[in-house]
Every structure is written in structure tokens, then in C-alpha cells.
mmCIF file of C-alpha atoms and ligand atoms in Angstrom:
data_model
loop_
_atom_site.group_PDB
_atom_site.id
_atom_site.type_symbol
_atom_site.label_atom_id
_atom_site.label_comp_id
_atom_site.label_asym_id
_atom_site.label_seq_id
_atom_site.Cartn_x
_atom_site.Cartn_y
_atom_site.Cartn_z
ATOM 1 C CA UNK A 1295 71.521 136.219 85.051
ATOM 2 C CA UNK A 1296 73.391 138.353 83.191
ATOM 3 C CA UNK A 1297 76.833 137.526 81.437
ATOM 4 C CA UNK A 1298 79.280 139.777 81.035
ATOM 5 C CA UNK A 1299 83.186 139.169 79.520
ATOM 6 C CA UNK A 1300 86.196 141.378 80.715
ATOM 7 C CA UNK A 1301 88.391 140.017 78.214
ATOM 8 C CA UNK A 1302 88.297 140.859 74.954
ATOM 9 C CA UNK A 1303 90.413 141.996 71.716
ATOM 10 C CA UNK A 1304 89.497 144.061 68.472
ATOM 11 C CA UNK A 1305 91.491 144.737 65.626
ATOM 12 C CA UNK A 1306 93.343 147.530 67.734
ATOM 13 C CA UNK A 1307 95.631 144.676 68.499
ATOM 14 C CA UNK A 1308 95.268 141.003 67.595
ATOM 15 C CA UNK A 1309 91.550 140.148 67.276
ATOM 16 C CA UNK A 1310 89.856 140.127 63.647
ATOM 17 C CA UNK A 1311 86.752 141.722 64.785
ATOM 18 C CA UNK A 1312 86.371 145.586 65.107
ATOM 19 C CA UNK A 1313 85.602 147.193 68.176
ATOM 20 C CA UNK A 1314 82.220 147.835 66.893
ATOM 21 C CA UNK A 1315 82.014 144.311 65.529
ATOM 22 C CA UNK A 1316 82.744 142.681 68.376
ATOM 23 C CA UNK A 1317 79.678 145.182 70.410
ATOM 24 C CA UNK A 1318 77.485 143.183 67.654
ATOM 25 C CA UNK A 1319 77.886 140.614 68.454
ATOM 26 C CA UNK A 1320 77.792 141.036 72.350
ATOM 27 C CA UNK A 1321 74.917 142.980 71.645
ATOM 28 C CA UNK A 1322 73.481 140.044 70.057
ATOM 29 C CA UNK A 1323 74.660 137.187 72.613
ATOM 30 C CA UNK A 1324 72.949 138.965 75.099
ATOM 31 C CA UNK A 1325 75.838 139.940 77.332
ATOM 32 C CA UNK A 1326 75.411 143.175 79.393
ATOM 33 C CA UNK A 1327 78.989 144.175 79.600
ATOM 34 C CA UNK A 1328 82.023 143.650 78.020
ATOM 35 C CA UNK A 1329 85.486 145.523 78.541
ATOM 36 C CA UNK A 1330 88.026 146.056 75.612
ATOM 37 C CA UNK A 1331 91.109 144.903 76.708
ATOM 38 C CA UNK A 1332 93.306 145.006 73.667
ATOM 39 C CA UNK A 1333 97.424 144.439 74.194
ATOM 40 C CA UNK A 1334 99.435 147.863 74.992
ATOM 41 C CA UNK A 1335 96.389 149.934 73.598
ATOM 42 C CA UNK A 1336 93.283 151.958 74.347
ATOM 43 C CA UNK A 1337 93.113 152.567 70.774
ATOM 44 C CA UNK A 1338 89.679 150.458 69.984
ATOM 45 C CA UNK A 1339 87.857 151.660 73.260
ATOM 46 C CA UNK A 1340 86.326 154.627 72.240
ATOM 47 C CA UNK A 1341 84.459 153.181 69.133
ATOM 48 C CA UNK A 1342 83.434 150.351 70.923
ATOM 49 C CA UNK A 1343 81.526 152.682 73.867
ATOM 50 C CA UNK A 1344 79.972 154.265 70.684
ATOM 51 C CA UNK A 1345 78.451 151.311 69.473
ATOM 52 C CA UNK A 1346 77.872 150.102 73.078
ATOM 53 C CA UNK A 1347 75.447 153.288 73.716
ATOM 54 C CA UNK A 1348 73.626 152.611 70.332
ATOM 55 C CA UNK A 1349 73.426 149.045 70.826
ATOM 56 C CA UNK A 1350 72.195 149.052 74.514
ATOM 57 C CA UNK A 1351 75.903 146.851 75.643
ATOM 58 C CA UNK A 1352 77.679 148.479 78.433
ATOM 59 C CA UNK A 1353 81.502 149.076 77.329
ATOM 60 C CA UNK A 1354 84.200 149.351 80.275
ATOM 61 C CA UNK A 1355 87.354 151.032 78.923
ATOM 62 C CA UNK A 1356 90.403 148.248 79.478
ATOM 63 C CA UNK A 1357 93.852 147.262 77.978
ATOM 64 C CA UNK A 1358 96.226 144.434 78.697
ATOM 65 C CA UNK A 1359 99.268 145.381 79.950
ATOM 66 C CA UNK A 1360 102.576 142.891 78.632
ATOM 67 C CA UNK A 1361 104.968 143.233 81.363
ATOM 68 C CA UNK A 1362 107.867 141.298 82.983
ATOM 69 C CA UNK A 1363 108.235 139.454 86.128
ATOM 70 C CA UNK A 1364 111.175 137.019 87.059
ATOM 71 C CA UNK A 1365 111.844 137.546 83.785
ATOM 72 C CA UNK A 1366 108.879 135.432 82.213
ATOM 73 C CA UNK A 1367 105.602 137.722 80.504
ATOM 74 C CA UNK A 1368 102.781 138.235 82.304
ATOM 75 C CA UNK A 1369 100.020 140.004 81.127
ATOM 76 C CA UNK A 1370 98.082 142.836 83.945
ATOM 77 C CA UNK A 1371 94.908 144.348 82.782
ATOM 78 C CA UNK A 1372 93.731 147.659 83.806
ATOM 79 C CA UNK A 1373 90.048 148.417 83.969
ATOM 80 C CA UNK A 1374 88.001 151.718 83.963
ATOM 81 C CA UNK A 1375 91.091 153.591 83.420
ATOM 82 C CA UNK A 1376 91.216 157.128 81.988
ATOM 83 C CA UNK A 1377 91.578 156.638 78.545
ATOM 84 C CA UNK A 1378 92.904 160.063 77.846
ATOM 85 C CA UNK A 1379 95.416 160.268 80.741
ATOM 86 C CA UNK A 1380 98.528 161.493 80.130
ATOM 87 C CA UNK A 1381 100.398 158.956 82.151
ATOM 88 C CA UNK A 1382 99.804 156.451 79.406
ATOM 89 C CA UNK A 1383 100.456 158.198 76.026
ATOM 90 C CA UNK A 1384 104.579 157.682 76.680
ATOM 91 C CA UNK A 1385 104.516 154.604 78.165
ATOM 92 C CA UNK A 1386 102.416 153.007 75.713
ATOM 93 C CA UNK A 1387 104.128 155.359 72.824
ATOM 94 C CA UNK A 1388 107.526 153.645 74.108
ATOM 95 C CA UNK A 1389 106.130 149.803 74.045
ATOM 96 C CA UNK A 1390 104.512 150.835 70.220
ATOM 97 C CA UNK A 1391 108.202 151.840 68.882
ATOM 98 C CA UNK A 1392 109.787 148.782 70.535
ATOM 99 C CA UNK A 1393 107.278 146.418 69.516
ATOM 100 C CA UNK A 1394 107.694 148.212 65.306
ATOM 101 C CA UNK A 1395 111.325 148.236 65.918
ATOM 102 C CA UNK A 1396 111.163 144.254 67.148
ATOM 103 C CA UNK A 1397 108.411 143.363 63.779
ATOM 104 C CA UNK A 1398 111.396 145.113 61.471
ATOM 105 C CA UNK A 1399 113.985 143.100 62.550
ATOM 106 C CA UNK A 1400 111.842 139.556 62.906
ATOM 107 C CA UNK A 1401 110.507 140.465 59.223
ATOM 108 C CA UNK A 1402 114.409 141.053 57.317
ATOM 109 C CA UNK A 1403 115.588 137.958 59.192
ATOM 110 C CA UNK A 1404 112.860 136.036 56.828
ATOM 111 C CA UNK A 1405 112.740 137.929 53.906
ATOM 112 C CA UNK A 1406 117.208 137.612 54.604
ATOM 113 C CA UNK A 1407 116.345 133.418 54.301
ATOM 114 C CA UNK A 1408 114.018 134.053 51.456
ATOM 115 C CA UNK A 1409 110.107 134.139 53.186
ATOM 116 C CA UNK A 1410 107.805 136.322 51.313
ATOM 117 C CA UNK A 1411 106.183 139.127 53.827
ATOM 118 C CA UNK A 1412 106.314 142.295 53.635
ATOM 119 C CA UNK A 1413 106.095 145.104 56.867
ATOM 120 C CA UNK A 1414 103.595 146.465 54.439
ATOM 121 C CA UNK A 1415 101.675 143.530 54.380
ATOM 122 C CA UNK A 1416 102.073 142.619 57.882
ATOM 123 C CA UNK A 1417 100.714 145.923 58.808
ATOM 124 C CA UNK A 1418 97.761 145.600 56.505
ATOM 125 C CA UNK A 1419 96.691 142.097 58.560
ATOM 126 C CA UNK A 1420 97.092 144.033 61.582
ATOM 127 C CA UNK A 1421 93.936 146.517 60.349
ATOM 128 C CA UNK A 1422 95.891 149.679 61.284
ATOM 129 C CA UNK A 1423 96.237 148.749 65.373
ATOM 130 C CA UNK A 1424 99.027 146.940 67.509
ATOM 131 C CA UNK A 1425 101.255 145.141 65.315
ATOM 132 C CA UNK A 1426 103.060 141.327 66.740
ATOM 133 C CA UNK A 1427 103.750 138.064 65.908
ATOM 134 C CA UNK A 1428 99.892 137.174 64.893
ATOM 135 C CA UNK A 1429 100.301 139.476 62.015
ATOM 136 C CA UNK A 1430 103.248 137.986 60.832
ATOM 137 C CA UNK A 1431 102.181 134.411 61.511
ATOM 138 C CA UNK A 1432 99.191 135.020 59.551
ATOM 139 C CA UNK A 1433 101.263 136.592 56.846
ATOM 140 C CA UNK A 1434 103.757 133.721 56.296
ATOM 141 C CA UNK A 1435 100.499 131.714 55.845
ATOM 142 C CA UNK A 1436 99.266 133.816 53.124
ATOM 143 C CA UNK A 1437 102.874 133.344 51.724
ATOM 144 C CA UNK A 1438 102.537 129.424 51.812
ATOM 145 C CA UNK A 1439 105.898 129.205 53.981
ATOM 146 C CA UNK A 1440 103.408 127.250 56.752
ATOM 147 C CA UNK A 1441 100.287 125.257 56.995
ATOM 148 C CA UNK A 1442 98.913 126.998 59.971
ATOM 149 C CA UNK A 1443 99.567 130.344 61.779
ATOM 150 C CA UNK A 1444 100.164 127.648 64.713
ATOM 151 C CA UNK A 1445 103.084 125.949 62.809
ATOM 152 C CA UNK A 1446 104.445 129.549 61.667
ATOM 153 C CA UNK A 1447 104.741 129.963 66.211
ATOM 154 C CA UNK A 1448 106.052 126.387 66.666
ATOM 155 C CA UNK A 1449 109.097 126.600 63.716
ATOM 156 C CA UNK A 1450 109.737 130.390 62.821
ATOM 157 C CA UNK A 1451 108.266 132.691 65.657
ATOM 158 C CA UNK A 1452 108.034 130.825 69.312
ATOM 159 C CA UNK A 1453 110.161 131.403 71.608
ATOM 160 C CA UNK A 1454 113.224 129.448 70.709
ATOM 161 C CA UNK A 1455 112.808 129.469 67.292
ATOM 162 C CA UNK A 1456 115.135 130.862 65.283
ATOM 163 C CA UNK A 1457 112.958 134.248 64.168
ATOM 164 C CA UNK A 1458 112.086 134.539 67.616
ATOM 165 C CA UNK A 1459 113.410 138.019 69.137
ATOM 166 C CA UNK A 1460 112.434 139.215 72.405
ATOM 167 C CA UNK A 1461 110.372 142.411 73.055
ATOM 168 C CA UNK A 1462 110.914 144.750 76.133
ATOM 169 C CA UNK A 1463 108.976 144.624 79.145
ATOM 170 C CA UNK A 1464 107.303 147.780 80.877
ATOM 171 C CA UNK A 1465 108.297 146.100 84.734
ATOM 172 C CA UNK A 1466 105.534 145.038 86.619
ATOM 173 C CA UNK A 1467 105.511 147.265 89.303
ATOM 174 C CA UNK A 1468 105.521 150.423 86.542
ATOM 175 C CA UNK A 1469 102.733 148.624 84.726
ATOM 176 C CA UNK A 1470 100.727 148.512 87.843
ATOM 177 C CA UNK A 1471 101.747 152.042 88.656
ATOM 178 C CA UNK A 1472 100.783 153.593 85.074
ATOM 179 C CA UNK A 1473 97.029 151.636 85.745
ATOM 180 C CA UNK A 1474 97.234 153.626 89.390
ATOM 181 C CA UNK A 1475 98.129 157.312 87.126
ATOM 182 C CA UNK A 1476 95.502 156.685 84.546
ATOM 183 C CA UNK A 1477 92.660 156.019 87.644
ATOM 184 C CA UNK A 1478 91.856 152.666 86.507
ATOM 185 C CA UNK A 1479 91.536 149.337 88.624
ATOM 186 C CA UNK A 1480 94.621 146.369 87.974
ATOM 187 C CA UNK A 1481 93.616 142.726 87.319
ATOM 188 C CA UNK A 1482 96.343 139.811 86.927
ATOM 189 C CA UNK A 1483 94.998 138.023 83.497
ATOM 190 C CA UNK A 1484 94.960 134.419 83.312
ATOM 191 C CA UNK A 1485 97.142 133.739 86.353
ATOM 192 C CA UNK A 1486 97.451 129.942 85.677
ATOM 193 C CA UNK A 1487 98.873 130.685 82.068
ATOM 194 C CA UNK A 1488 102.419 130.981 82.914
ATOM 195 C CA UNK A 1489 103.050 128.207 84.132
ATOM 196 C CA UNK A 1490 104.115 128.697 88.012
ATOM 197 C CA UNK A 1491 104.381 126.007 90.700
ATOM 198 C CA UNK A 1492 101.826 126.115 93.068
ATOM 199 C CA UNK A 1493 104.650 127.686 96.026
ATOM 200 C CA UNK A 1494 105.732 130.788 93.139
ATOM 201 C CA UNK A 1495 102.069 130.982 92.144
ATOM 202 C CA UNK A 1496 101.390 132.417 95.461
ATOM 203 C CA UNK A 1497 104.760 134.329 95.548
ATOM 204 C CA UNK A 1498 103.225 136.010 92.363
ATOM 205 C CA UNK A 1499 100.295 136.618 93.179
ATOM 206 C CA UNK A 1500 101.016 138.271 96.731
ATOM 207 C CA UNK A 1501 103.810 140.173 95.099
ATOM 208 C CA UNK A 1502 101.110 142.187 92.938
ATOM 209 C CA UNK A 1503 99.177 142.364 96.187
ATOM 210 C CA UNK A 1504 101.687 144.173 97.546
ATOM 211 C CA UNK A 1505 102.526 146.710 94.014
ATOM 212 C CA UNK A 1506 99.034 147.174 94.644
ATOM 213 C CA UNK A 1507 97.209 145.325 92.063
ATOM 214 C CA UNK A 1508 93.543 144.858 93.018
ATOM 215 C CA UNK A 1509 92.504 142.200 91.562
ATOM 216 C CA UNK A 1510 92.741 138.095 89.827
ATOM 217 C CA UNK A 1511 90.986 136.745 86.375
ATOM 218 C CA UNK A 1512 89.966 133.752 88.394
ATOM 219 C CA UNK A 1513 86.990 132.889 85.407
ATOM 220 C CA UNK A 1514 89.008 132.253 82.066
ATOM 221 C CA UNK A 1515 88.169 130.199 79.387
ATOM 222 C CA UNK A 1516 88.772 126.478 80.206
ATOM 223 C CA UNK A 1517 89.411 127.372 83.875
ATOM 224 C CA UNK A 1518 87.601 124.430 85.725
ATOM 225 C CA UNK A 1519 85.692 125.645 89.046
ATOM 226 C CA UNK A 1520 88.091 124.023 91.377
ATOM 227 C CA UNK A 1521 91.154 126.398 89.594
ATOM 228 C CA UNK A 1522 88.526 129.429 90.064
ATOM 229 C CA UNK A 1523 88.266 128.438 93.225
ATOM 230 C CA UNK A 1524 92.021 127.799 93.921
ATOM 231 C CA UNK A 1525 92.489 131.676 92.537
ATOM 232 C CA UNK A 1526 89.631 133.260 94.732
ATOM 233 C CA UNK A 1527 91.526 131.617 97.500
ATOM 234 C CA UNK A 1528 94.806 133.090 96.819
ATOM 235 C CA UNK A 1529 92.650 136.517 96.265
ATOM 236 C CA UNK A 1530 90.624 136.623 98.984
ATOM 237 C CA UNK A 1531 93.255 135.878 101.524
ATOM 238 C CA UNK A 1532 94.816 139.531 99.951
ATOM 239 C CA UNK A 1533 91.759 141.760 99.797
ATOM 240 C CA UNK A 1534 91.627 141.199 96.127
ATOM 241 C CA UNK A 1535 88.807 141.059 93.400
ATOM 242 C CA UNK A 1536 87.413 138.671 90.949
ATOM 243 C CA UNK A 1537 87.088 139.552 86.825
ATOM 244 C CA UNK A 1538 86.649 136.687 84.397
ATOM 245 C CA UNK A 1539 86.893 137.000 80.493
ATOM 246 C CA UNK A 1540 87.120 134.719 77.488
ATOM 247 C CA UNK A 1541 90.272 136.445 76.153
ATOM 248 C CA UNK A 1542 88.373 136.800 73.070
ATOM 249 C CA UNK A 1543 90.278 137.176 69.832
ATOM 250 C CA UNK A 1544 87.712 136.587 66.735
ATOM 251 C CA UNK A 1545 89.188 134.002 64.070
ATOM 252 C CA UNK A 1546 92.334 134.419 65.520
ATOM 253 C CA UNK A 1547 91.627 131.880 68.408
ATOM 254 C CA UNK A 1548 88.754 130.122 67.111
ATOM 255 C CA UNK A 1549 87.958 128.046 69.605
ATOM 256 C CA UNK A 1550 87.377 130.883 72.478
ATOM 257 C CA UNK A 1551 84.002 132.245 71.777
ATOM 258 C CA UNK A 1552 82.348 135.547 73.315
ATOM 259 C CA UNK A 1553 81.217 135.488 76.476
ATOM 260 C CA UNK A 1554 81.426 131.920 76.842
ATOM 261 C CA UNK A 1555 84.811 131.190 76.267
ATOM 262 C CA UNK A 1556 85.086 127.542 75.633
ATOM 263 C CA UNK A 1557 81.844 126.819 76.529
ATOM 264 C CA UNK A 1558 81.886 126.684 80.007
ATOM 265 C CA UNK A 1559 82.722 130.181 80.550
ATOM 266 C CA UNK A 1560 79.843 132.297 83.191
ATOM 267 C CA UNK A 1561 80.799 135.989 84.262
ATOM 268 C CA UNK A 1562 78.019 137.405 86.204
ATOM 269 C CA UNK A 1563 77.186 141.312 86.432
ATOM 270 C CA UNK A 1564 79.362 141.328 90.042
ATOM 271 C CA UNK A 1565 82.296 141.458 88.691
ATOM 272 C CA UNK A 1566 81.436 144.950 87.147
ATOM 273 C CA UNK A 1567 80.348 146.053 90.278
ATOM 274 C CA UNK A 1568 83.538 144.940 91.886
ATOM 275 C CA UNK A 1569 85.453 146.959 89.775
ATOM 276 C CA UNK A 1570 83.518 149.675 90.013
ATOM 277 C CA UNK A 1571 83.376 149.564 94.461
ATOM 278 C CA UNK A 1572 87.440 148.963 94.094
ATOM 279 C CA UNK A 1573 87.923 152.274 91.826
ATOM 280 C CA UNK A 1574 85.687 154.345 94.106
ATOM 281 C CA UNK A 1575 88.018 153.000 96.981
ATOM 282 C CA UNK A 1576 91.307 153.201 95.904
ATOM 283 C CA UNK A 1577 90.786 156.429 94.393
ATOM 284 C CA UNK A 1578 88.427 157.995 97.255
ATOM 285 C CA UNK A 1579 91.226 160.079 98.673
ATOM 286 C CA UNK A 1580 91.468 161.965 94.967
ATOM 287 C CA UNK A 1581 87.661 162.579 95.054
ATOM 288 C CA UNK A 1582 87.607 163.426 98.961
ATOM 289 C CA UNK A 1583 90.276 166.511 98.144
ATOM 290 C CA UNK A 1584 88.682 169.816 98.596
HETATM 291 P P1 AMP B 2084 103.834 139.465 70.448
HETATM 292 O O1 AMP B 2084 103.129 140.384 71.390
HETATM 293 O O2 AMP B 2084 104.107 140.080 69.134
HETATM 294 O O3 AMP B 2084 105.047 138.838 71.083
HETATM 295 O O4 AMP B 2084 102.801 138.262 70.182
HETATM 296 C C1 AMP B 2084 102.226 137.625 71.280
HETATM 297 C C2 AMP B 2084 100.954 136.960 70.866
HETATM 298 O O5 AMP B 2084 101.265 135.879 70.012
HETATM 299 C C3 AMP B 2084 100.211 136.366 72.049
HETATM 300 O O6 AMP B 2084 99.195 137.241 72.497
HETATM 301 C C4 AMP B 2084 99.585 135.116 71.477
HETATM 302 O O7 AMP B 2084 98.284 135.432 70.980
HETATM 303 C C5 AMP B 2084 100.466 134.756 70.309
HETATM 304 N N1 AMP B 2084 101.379 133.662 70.655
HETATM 305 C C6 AMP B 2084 102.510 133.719 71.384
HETATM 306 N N2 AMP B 2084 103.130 132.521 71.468
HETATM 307 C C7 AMP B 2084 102.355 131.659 70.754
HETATM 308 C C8 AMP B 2084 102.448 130.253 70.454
HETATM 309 N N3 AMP B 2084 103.460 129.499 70.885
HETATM 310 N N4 AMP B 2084 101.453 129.709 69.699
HETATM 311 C C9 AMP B 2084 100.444 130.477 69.242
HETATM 312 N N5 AMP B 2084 100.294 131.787 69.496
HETATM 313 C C10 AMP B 2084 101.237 132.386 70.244
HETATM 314 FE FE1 FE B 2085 96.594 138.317 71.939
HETATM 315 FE FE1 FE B 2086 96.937 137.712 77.823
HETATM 316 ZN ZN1 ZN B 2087 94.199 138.832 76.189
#
């Protein structure tokens, strides 16, 4: 069978491989699809879908959506979405600024107590795309304050550390609604990531539902089949869909690989075609106007 992954990241945000690095390697794992689902950006999809139609990988246009709900971040992607449509460029314009104007302020509060980064150097980690706290993690490693970009997130940049500043929050039922403008299909990522009880977990999950999100990552790496199967429960019961994706970030998270996540990571070709069947039906009334 053939593997696909709907969950990957280039250097348009916070993976270290390029969009058309990361086809390469698809391209030579085998896998018949990916989708580029960098954070708050479309930025890396259209090189990718180059090097997908030279390299014989099929490309789905994607981005992961940070957005807010009862206050904690949750991450929706949107899939097949119209790279180019206007709904987007503000909204994703407006998370950009807050997200440089957030970096400014977390880099003078450590350069103020004597760390050596630099925006400039920050930015030149980030390889020109989405700049957040892996860039400057990876920066205060290059500086020597930490051992590990892991130990710059558990003493200077976590949440509750003292260079920790929150971001803002497109809320969720706007994020869902900007996937809806842009004709694309939305997907709750990693639903057992944040932490809910099992009683809020469903509370969550038929909440999108009802915003009209379409689908659940129920295949994630280091998901066991009895969580997949918990998810396709909670999904099925709702009319929704089922994606899976490593959540791929290069060197960045070196232990999720490609297509295979952890190891035990297996996306078949369906979950393409679900997306596709989903977009054709929630947008049918668009295509059906004279
Ligand atoms: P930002 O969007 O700038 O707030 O950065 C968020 C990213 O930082 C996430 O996508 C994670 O990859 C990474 N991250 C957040 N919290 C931690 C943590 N405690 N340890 C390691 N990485 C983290
Ligand atoms: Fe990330
Ligand atoms: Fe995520
Ligand atoms: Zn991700």
C-alpha cells in the first residue's frame, strides 16, 4: 500500500528541510502524497508542488492553523485550500506582525539580562519563513546560554518561564471559517496533544463539529491504535474524516521521521481521497451555481 503523510513542515516555518527537500526525500521513501502544512503559512507550498510534479510525489496544499480554544492552543489544519485566496492574505498578514512583534520583545528581554541573539540572527535560523520560539531556542544554543534547544523551552522560553510571552490567537471558529473562505477542508491536528480529559475531549471535538470542521488527525506519530481508534470514534459519531501525519519537522524534532513518524506511523492513500470527497461536498453548492 501506499503511504502518504499530511503533516509536514519546511523551512517556511519551523522545519530545517526546504519544501523541495523535504519532496526528496518523500520522493525517495516512497510515499505517494504528502501535504505541507507549515504554521500560519502557505508560503513553502508552491515550491514543494514544483518539485512534487518533477519528482512524481503528489503535493496537497495545507497550513496549520494556531488558534485558541478555552483559552489553551490548539492547532486546526486546513487542506486543499486555495492558496491564493484572498481571505487568507490579512488574516495570516495579522498573525505574521503579531508573531515579529512577540520575537522583538522575547529577544530585548534576553539581550536586557545579557543573552547573546540577535533578531538578525534569529531570522537567519528561521531561513527567511515563519519566525517563533524554535528560532530563538536554537539561537541561544549557538550562543552557549543552553545545552539543548529543549533546555532553552524548559528555563527561558516555555510557558511559565520567565521569557515566555504569549502570542494572539486567530479564535477557533474564525480559523475554521478562513479554511471555509479559502475552499479548503479543516482537520483538528493531534487532538490528544493538549491534554483534555476524556469528558472535554469530546466537548472539543463536537464543538469543531459544530464550527464546521470536517475532520480529526486520528494517525499521529506515537498514537497507539486503540487512541486512533478512540478518535475515529469520537469522529465518526459526527460525520467527520480521518488524516494522519508525522508532524514532520527535519532536525528540529529528530525523532519524528517522514512518513513514519516514530516508527509506527501508516497513512494509507484514503485519507487523500477523503479529503478530496469532503471538499467536493462541502463546497458542491459553489460549483452547482449557474
Ligand atoms: P511559537 O509558535 O513561537 O510559540 O513556538 C511554538 C513551537 O515551539 C511549537 O510548534 C513547538 O515546536 C515548540 N515548542 C513549544 N513548547 C515547547 C516545549 N515546551 N518544548 C519544546 N518545544 C516546544
Ligand atoms: Fe512546529
Ligand atoms: Fe501542531
Ligand atoms: Zn505541526
Amino acid at each position: 500500500m501506499e503511504q502518504v503523510d499530511l503533516h509536514v513542515h519546511t523551512t517556511a516555518s519551523d522545519g530545517t528541510l526546504s519544501p523541495t527537500q523535504v519532496v526528496e526525500l518523500a520522493a525517495e521513501l516512497g510515499l505517494g502524497a504528502i501535504a505541507i502544512t507549515d504554521h500560519d503559512t502557505v508560503a513553502g507550498v508552491e515550491e514543494a508542488q514544483a518539485a512534487g510534479a518533477r519528482l512524481g510525489v503528489e503535493v496537497l496544499a495545507g497550513m496549520e492553523i494556531s488558534t485558541q480554544w478555552r483559552g489553551r492552543e490548539i492547532h486546526l489544519l486546513g487542506y486543499l485550500l486555495d492558496t491564493g485566496s484572498p481571505a487568507l492574505k490579512p488574516a495570516l498578514e495579522w498573525t505574521v506582525r503579531d508573531r515579529n512583534a512577540r520575537n522583538e520583545r522575547i529577544a530585548a528581554m534576553l539581550q536586557r539580562d545579557g543573552y547573546s541573539v540577535t533578531m538578525e540572527r534569529i531570522a537567519a535560523i528561521s531561513g527567511g519563513g515563519v519566525i517563533g520560539r524554535p528560532h530563538m531556542a536554537q539561537a541561544l544554543l549557538e550562543a552557549g546560554a543552553v545545552a539543548s534547544v529543549q533546555e532553552a523551552f524548559d528555563r527561558l522560553l516555555g510557558e511559565g518561564c520567565p521569557y515566555f510571552l504569549p502570542r494572539s490567537y486567530i479564535p477557533f471558529s474564525q480559523a475554521a471559517e478562513l479554511i471555509r473562505q479559502a475552499e479548503g477542508v479543516a482537520v483538528l491536528a493531534h487532538p490528544l496533544q493538549y491534554g483534555f480529559d476524556p469528558a472535554t475531549l469530546e466537548e472539543f471535538v463536537q464543538g469543531a463539529a459544530e464550527l464546521g470542521v470536517d475532520g480529526l488527525e486520528v494517525w499521529y506519530s506515537g498514537y497507539t491504535g486503540e487512541e486512533s481508534r478512540l478518535l475515529m470514534a469520537l469522529g465518526r459519531a459526527r460525520g467527520m474524516i480521518f488524516t494522519g501525519g508525522s508532524d514532520f519537522h527535519g532536525t528540529r524534532k529528530p525523532n519524528i521521521h517522514l512518513g513514519f513518524g516514530k516508527g509506527g506511523l501508516c497513512v494509507g492513500k484514503g485519507a487523500v481521497e477523503a479529503l478530496r470527497e469532503r471538499k467536493i461536498a462541502k463546497f458542491q453548492k459553489i460549483f452547482m451555481k449557474p
